[in-house]
């Protein structure tokens, strides 16, 4: 006979397994969401913008990084840029303050945010589209099956089966 502590141990194990499975599902969905947002945020600017705008953004980010790293020192850092096939060392502060480079970075940031939103929307749409497949997979997992000679069934089906056996015994 099973003791009450055996049932409690079994119930705790089932709860722990369900909690672990829910955490794994959450982790998988969070990873898929982050990947789709990141892919949209990176792919959209590269598909929509010209190479010159992308290059200007990279120079702007590099110049701002150098200015930030040199903050508090007396150094006047420079950034190497290439124009018409010639390389020039330009003060990083002048590039960070130039409207051309700043606008290019703002355009790329705006397109990246739009792409990230599009990636999020596609992830949400995939959740709705794959909802049926998930429900079918869940139903297959819960379908009646024989485990070590015992038929696992629903309450209603059990009542039908035992009713048929009782009627045959009369």
mmCIF file of C-alpha atoms in Angstrom:
data_model
loop_
_atom_site.group_PDB
_atom_site.id
_atom_site.type_symbol
_atom_site.label_atom_id
_atom_site.label_comp_id
_atom_site.label_asym_id
_atom_site.label_seq_id
_atom_site.Cartn_x
_atom_site.Cartn_y
_atom_site.Cartn_z
ATOM 1 C CA UNK A 1 0.000 0.000 0.000
ATOM 2 C CA UNK A 2 1.156 3.485 -0.659
ATOM 3 C CA UNK A 3 1.669 5.786 2.265
ATOM 4 C CA UNK A 4 0.635 9.449 2.355
ATOM 5 C CA UNK A 5 4.282 10.550 2.297
ATOM 6 C CA UNK A 6 4.786 8.501 -0.907
ATOM 7 C CA UNK A 7 1.975 10.427 -2.605
ATOM 8 C CA UNK A 8 3.412 13.712 -1.348
ATOM 9 C CA UNK A 9 6.877 12.842 -2.690
ATOM 10 C CA UNK A 10 5.339 11.851 -6.014
ATOM 11 C CA UNK A 11 3.302 15.086 -6.181
ATOM 12 C CA UNK A 12 6.386 17.165 -5.342
ATOM 13 C CA UNK A 13 8.352 15.417 -8.064
ATOM 14 C CA UNK A 14 5.579 16.058 -10.593
ATOM 15 C CA UNK A 15 5.403 19.747 -9.613
ATOM 16 C CA UNK A 16 9.176 20.082 -9.891
ATOM 17 C CA UNK A 17 9.164 18.429 -13.309
ATOM 18 C CA UNK A 18 6.331 20.710 -14.527
ATOM 19 C CA UNK A 19 8.137 23.778 -13.195
ATOM 20 C CA UNK A 20 11.374 22.739 -14.923
ATOM 21 C CA UNK A 21 9.515 22.086 -18.186
ATOM 22 C CA UNK A 22 7.780 25.475 -17.977
ATOM 23 C CA UNK A 23 11.123 27.191 -17.373
ATOM 24 C CA UNK A 24 12.658 25.437 -20.384
ATOM 25 C CA UNK A 25 9.690 26.475 -22.566
ATOM 26 C CA UNK A 26 10.042 30.054 -21.336
ATOM 27 C CA UNK A 27 13.786 30.041 -21.995
ATOM 28 C CA UNK A 28 13.264 28.673 -25.515
ATOM 29 C CA UNK A 29 10.593 31.278 -26.308
ATOM 30 C CA UNK A 30 12.667 34.120 -24.838
ATOM 31 C CA UNK A 31 15.636 33.024 -26.943
ATOM 32 C CA UNK A 32 13.499 32.884 -30.083
ATOM 33 C CA UNK A 33 12.057 36.329 -29.340
ATOM 34 C CA UNK A 34 15.457 37.899 -28.692
ATOM 35 C CA UNK A 35 16.892 36.299 -31.829
ATOM 36 C CA UNK A 36 14.056 37.587 -34.013
ATOM 37 C CA UNK A 37 14.289 41.103 -32.540
ATOM 38 C CA UNK A 38 18.079 41.154 -32.946
ATOM 39 C CA UNK A 39 17.897 39.806 -36.481
ATOM 40 C CA UNK A 40 15.295 42.414 -37.438
ATOM 41 C CA UNK A 41 17.260 45.190 -35.718
ATOM 42 C CA UNK A 42 20.469 44.316 -37.541
ATOM 43 C CA UNK A 43 19.112 43.236 -40.913
ATOM 44 C CA UNK A 44 16.733 46.162 -41.532
ATOM 45 C CA UNK A 45 19.377 48.932 -41.539
ATOM 46 C CA UNK A 46 21.698 46.947 -43.774
ATOM 47 C CA UNK A 47 18.902 46.246 -46.242
ATOM 48 C CA UNK A 48 17.457 49.778 -46.239
ATOM 49 C CA UNK A 49 20.505 52.040 -45.969
ATOM 50 C CA UNK A 50 23.281 52.841 -48.384
ATOM 51 C CA UNK A 51 26.820 51.667 -47.635
ATOM 52 C CA UNK A 52 27.880 55.310 -47.187
ATOM 53 C CA UNK A 53 25.328 55.806 -44.392
ATOM 54 C CA UNK A 54 26.428 52.593 -42.685
ATOM 55 C CA UNK A 55 30.092 53.631 -42.985
ATOM 56 C CA UNK A 56 29.333 57.137 -41.638
ATOM 57 C CA UNK A 57 27.523 55.564 -38.684
ATOM 58 C CA UNK A 58 30.484 53.307 -37.947
ATOM 59 C CA UNK A 59 32.856 56.299 -38.037
ATOM 60 C CA UNK A 60 30.518 58.273 -35.756
ATOM 61 C CA UNK A 61 30.332 55.442 -33.214
ATOM 62 C CA UNK A 62 34.108 55.006 -33.333
ATOM 63 C CA UNK A 63 34.680 58.750 -32.819
ATOM 64 C CA UNK A 64 32.243 58.920 -29.898
ATOM 65 C CA UNK A 65 33.888 55.886 -28.297
ATOM 66 C CA UNK A 66 37.342 57.436 -28.613
ATOM 67 C CA UNK A 67 36.099 60.765 -27.201
ATOM 68 C CA UNK A 68 34.451 58.936 -24.304
ATOM 69 C CA UNK A 69 37.619 56.953 -23.539
ATOM 70 C CA UNK A 70 39.760 60.114 -23.644
ATOM 71 C CA UNK A 71 37.389 62.090 -21.406
ATOM 72 C CA UNK A 72 39.172 63.600 -18.431
ATOM 73 C CA UNK A 73 42.575 63.578 -20.136
ATOM 74 C CA UNK A 74 44.414 66.237 -22.102
ATOM 75 C CA UNK A 75 44.649 63.983 -25.141
ATOM 76 C CA UNK A 76 43.121 65.050 -28.449
ATOM 77 C CA UNK A 77 42.344 61.698 -30.053
ATOM 78 C CA UNK A 78 42.039 61.298 -33.787
ATOM 79 C CA UNK A 79 40.089 58.932 -35.982
ATOM 80 C CA UNK A 80 41.324 57.714 -39.352
ATOM 81 C CA UNK A 81 38.792 58.176 -42.141
ATOM 82 C CA UNK A 82 39.119 57.424 -45.840
ATOM 83 C CA UNK A 83 37.767 59.835 -48.424
ATOM 84 C CA UNK A 84 38.266 59.524 -52.183
ATOM 85 C CA UNK A 85 40.927 56.874 -51.680
ATOM 86 C CA UNK A 86 43.018 58.949 -49.243
ATOM 87 C CA UNK A 87 43.283 58.331 -45.489
ATOM 88 C CA UNK A 88 43.086 61.280 -43.110
ATOM 89 C CA UNK A 89 43.540 61.586 -39.354
ATOM 90 C CA UNK A 90 40.701 63.807 -38.139
ATOM 91 C CA UNK A 91 40.056 64.925 -34.542
ATOM 92 C CA UNK A 92 37.451 62.614 -33.034
ATOM 93 C CA UNK A 93 35.602 65.525 -31.412
ATOM 94 C CA UNK A 94 34.995 67.174 -34.818
ATOM 95 C CA UNK A 95 33.497 63.963 -36.210
ATOM 96 C CA UNK A 96 31.353 63.475 -33.097
ATOM 97 C CA UNK A 97 30.011 67.018 -33.525
ATOM 98 C CA UNK A 98 29.518 66.853 -37.332
ATOM 99 C CA UNK A 99 25.807 66.842 -38.306
ATOM 100 C CA UNK A 100 26.405 64.507 -41.279
ATOM 101 C CA UNK A 101 27.725 61.703 -39.082
ATOM 102 C CA UNK A 102 25.203 62.323 -36.296
ATOM 103 C CA UNK A 103 22.260 62.213 -38.723
ATOM 104 C CA UNK A 104 23.566 59.017 -40.312
ATOM 105 C CA UNK A 105 23.708 57.389 -36.870
ATOM 106 C CA UNK A 106 20.197 58.603 -36.023
ATOM 107 C CA UNK A 107 18.829 57.224 -39.299
ATOM 108 C CA UNK A 108 20.503 53.864 -38.700
ATOM 109 C CA UNK A 109 19.222 53.754 -35.115
ATOM 110 C CA UNK A 110 15.668 54.537 -36.253
ATOM 111 C CA UNK A 111 15.807 51.820 -38.916
ATOM 112 C CA UNK A 112 17.256 49.382 -36.375
ATOM 113 C CA UNK A 113 14.403 50.093 -33.962
ATOM 114 C CA UNK A 114 11.838 49.630 -36.737
ATOM 115 C CA UNK A 115 13.498 46.358 -37.719
ATOM 116 C CA UNK A 116 13.507 45.188 -34.087
ATOM 117 C CA UNK A 117 9.788 45.988 -33.817
ATOM 118 C CA UNK A 118 9.177 44.093 -37.058
ATOM 119 C CA UNK A 119 11.135 41.114 -35.703
ATOM 120 C CA UNK A 120 9.053 41.189 -32.513
ATOM 121 C CA UNK A 121 5.833 41.350 -34.552
ATOM 122 C CA UNK A 122 6.961 38.363 -36.631
ATOM 123 C CA UNK A 123 7.723 36.423 -33.455
ATOM 124 C CA UNK A 124 4.232 37.165 -32.082
ATOM 125 C CA UNK A 125 2.692 36.171 -35.435
ATOM 126 C CA UNK A 126 4.632 32.895 -35.380
ATOM 127 C CA UNK A 127 3.219 32.184 -31.908
ATOM 128 C CA UNK A 128 -0.324 32.522 -33.264
ATOM 129 C CA UNK A 129 0.460 30.534 -36.421
ATOM 130 C CA UNK A 130 2.126 27.697 -34.514
ATOM 131 C CA UNK A 131 -0.535 27.607 -31.786
ATOM 132 C CA UNK A 132 -2.344 24.713 -33.505
ATOM 133 C CA UNK A 133 0.832 22.670 -33.877
ATOM 134 C CA UNK A 134 1.612 23.190 -30.202
ATOM 135 C CA UNK A 135 -1.885 22.092 -29.197
ATOM 136 C CA UNK A 136 -1.621 18.973 -31.383
ATOM 137 C CA UNK A 137 1.762 18.103 -29.855
ATOM 138 C CA UNK A 138 0.288 18.515 -26.366
ATOM 139 C CA UNK A 139 -2.689 16.302 -27.253
ATOM 140 C CA UNK A 140 -0.368 13.616 -28.626
ATOM 141 C CA UNK A 141 1.597 13.693 -25.374
ATOM 142 C CA UNK A 142 -1.569 13.335 -23.316
ATOM 143 C CA UNK A 143 -3.212 10.719 -25.547
ATOM 144 C CA UNK A 144 -4.190 7.457 -23.885
ATOM 145 C CA UNK A 145 -1.398 4.968 -23.927
ATOM 146 C CA UNK A 146 -0.357 1.766 -22.193
ATOM 147 C CA UNK A 147 2.334 2.159 -19.571
ATOM 148 C CA UNK A 148 3.666 -1.093 -18.112
ATOM 149 C CA UNK A 149 0.423 -2.921 -18.770
ATOM 150 C CA UNK A 150 -1.834 -0.213 -17.342
ATOM 151 C CA UNK A 151 -4.187 1.743 -19.556
ATOM 152 C CA UNK A 152 -3.961 5.462 -18.849
ATOM 153 C CA UNK A 153 -7.335 6.978 -19.694
ATOM 154 C CA UNK A 154 -9.693 9.819 -18.905
ATOM 155 C CA UNK A 155 -12.275 9.831 -16.135
ATOM 156 C CA UNK A 156 -15.216 9.605 -18.538
ATOM 157 C CA UNK A 157 -13.684 6.735 -20.494
ATOM 158 C CA UNK A 158 -12.980 4.901 -17.216
ATOM 159 C CA UNK A 159 -16.625 5.244 -16.188
ATOM 160 C CA UNK A 160 -17.688 3.850 -19.565
ATOM 161 C CA UNK A 161 -15.266 0.918 -19.292
ATOM 162 C CA UNK A 162 -16.206 0.038 -15.711
ATOM 163 C CA UNK A 163 -19.920 0.459 -16.526
ATOM 164 C CA UNK A 164 -19.584 -2.074 -19.344
ATOM 165 C CA UNK A 165 -17.778 -4.545 -17.072
ATOM 166 C CA UNK A 166 -20.378 -4.122 -14.296
ATOM 167 C CA UNK A 167 -23.215 -4.654 -16.742
ATOM 168 C CA UNK A 168 -21.551 -7.853 -18.009
ATOM 169 C CA UNK A 169 -21.231 -9.176 -14.439
ATOM 170 C CA UNK A 170 -25.034 -8.996 -13.804
#
